[in-house]
Coordinates of N, CA and C in Angstrom, one line a residue:
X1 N 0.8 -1.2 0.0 CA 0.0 0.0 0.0 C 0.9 1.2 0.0
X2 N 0.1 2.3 -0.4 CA 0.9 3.6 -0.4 C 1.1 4.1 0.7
X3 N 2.0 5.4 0.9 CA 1.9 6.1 2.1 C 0.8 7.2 2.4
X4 N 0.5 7.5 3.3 CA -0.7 8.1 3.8 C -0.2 9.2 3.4
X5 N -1.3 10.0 3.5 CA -1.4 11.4 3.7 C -2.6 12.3 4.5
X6 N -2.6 12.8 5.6 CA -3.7 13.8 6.3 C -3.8 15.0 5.7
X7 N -5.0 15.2 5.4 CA -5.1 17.1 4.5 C -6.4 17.4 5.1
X8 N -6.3 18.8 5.0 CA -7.4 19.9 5.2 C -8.0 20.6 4.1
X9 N -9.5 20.4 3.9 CA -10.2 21.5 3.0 C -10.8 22.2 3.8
X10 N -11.0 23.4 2.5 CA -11.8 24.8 3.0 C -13.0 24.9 2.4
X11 N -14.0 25.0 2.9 CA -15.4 24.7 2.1 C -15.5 27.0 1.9
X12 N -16.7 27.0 1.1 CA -17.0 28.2 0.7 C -17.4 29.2 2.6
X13 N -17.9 28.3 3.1 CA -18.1 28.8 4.7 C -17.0 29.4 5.2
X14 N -15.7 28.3 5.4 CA -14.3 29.0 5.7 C -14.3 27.2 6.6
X15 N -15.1 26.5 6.9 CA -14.7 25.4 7.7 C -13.8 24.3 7.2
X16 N -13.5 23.7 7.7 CA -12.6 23.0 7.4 C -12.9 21.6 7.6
X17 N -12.5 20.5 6.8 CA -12.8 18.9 7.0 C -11.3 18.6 6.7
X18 N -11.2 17.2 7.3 CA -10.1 16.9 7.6 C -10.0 15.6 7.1
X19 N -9.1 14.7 6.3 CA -9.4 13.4 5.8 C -8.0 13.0 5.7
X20 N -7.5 11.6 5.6 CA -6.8 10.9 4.9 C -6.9 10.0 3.6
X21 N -5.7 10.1 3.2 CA -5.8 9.0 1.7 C -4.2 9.0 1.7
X22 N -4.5 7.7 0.5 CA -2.7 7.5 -0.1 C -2.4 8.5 -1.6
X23 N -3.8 9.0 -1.7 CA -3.8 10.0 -3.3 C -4.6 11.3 -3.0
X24 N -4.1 12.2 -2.7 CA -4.8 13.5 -2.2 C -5.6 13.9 -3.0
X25 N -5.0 14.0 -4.3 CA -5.3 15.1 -5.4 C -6.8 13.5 -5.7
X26 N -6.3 12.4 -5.5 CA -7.5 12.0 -6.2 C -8.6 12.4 -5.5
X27 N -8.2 12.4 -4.1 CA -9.6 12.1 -2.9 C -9.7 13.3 -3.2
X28 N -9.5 14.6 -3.2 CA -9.7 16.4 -3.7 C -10.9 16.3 -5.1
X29 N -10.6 15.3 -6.1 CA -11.5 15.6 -7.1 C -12.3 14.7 -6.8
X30 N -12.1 13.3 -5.8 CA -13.7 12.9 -5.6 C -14.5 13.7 -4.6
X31 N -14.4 14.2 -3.6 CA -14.6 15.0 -3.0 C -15.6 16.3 -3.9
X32 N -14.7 16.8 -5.0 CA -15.5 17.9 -5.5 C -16.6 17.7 -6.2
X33 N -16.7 16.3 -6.7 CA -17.1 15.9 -7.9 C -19.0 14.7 -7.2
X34 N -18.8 15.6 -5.9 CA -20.1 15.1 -5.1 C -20.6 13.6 -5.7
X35 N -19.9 12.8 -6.4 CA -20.4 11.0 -6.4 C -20.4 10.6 -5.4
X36 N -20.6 9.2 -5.6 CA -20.7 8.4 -4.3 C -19.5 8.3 -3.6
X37 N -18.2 8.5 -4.1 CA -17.0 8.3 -3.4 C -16.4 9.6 -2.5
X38 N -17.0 10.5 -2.2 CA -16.8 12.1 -1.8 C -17.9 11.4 -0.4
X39 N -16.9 12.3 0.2 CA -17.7 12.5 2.0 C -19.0 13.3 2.2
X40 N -20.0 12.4 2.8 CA -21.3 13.3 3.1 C -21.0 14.5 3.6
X41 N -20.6 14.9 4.2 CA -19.7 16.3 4.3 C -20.0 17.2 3.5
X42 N -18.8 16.6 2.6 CA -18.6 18.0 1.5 C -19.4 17.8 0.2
X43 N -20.0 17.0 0.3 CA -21.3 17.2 -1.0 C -22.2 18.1 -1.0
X44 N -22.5 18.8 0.0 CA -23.3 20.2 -0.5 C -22.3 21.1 -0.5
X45 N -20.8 21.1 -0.3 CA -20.6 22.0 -0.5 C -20.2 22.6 -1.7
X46 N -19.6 23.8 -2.0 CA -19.7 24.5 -3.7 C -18.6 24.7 -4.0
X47 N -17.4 25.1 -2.9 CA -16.3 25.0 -3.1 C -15.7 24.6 -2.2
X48 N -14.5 23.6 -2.7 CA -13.7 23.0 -1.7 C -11.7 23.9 -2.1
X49 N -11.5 24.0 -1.3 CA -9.9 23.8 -2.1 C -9.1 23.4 -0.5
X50 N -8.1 22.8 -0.8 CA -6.8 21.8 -0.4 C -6.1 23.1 0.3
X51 N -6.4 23.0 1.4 CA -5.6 24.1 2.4 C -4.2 23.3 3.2
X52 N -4.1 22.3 3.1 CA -3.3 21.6 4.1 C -2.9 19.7 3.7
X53 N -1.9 19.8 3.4 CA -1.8 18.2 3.1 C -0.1 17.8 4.2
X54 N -0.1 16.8 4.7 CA 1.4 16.2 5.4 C 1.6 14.7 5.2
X55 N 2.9 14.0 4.3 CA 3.0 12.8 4.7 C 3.0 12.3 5.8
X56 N 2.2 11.6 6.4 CA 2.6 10.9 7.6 C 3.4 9.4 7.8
X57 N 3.0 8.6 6.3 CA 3.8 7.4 6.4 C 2.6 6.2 6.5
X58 N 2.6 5.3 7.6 CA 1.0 4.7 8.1 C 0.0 5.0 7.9
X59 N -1.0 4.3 7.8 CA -2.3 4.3 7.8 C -2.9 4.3 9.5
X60 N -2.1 3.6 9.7 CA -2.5 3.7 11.5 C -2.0 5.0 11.8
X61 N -1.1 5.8 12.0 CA -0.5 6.7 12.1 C -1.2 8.1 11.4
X62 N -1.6 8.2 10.3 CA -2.8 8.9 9.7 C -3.9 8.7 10.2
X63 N -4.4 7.8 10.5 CA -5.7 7.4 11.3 C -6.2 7.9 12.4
X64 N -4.7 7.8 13.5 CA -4.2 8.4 15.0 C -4.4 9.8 14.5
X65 N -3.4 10.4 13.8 CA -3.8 12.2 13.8 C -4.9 12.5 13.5
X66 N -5.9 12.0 12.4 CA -6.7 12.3 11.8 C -7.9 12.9 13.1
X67 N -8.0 11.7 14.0 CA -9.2 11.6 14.9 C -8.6 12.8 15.9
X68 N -7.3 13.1 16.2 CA -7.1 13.9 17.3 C -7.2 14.9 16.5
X69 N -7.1 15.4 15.2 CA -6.8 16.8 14.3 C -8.6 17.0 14.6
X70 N -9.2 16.0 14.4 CA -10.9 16.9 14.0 C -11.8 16.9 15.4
X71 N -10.2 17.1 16.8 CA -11.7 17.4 17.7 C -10.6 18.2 18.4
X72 N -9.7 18.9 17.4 CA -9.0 20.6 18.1 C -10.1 21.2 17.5
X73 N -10.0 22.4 18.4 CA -10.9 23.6 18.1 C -10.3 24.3 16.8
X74 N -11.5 25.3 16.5 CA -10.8 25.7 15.0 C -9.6 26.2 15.2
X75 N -9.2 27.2 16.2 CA -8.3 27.7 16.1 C -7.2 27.2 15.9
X76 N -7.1 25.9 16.3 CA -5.3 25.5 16.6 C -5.6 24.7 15.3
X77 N -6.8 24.4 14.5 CA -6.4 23.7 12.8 C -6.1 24.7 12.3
X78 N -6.5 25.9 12.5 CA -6.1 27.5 11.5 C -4.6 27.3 11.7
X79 N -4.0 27.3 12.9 CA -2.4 27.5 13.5 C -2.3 26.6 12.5
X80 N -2.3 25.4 12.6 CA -1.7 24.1 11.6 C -1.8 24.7 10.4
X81 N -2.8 24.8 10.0 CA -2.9 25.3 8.5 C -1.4 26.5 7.9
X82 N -2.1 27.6 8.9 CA -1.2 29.1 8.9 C 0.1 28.7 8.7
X83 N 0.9 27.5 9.8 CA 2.4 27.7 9.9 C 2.6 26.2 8.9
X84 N 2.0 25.8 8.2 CA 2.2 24.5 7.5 C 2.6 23.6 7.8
X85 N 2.5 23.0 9.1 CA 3.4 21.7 10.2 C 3.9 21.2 8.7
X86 N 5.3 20.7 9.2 CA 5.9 19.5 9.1 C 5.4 18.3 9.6
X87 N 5.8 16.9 9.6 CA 5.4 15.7 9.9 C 5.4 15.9 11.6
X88 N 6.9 16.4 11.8 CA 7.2 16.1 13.0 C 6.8 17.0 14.0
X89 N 6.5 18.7 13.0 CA 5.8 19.7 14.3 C 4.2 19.0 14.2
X90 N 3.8 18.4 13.4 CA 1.9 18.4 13.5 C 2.0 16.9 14.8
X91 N 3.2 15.8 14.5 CA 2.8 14.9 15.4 C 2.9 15.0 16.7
X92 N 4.2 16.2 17.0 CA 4.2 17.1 18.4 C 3.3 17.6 18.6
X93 N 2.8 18.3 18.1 CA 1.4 19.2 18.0 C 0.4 18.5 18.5
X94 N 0.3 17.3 17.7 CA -1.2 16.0 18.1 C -0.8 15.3 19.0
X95 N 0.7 15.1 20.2 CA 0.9 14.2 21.1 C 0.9 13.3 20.6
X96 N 1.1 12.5 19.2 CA 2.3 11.6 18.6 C 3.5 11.3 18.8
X97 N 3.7 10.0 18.6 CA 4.7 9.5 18.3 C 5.6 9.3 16.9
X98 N 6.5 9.8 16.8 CA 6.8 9.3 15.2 C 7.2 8.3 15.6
X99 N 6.6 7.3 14.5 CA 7.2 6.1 13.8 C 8.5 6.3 13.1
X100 N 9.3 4.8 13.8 CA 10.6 4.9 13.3 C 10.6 4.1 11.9
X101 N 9.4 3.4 11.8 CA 9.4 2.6 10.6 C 9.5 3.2 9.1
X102 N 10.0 3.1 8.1 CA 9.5 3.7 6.8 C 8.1 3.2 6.4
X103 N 7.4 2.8 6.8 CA 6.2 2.8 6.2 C 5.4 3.5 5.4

């Protein structure tokens, strides 16, 4: 399998949804493209764009941030967003561990 990836969109509101994949840009155009493979979420919404994307490596590991990223308050995903974490400042950030594995 591929390596993960955690990203942030910006809907036309200014809110933000938060997902993993091993293909960003694909999950970005199913996402926009409101089929069945896009998140109940962002299907009403009108515009999306890609505010925020980080290798993390794992799917466990993207999994782990994922759940701790979508129950910060907005502010500290704007921080994330604003200063662009790296792997290693977002997994500090989320009380992660980095993995020593290459995965």
């Amino acid at each position: 399998m591929g390596v993960w990836w955690i990203y942030m969109l910006r809907d036309e509101t200014l809110s933000l949804y938060t997902g993993i994949s091993t293909d960003v840009e694909r999950r970005l155009q199913e996402h926009r493209h409101k089929g069945c493979c896009g998140a109940k979420y962002t299907r009403a919404k009108k515009r999306l764009d890609l505010v925020y994307c980080c290798e993390l490596g794992s799917r466990s590991l993207a999994s782990r941030a994922e759940y701790r990223l979508k129950k910060l308050p907005k502010g500290q995903k704007e921080a994330i967003v604003a200063g662009g974490y790296d792997r290693t400042t977002l997994l500090a950030f989320l009380g992660l561990a980095l993995e020593t594995s290459n995965a």
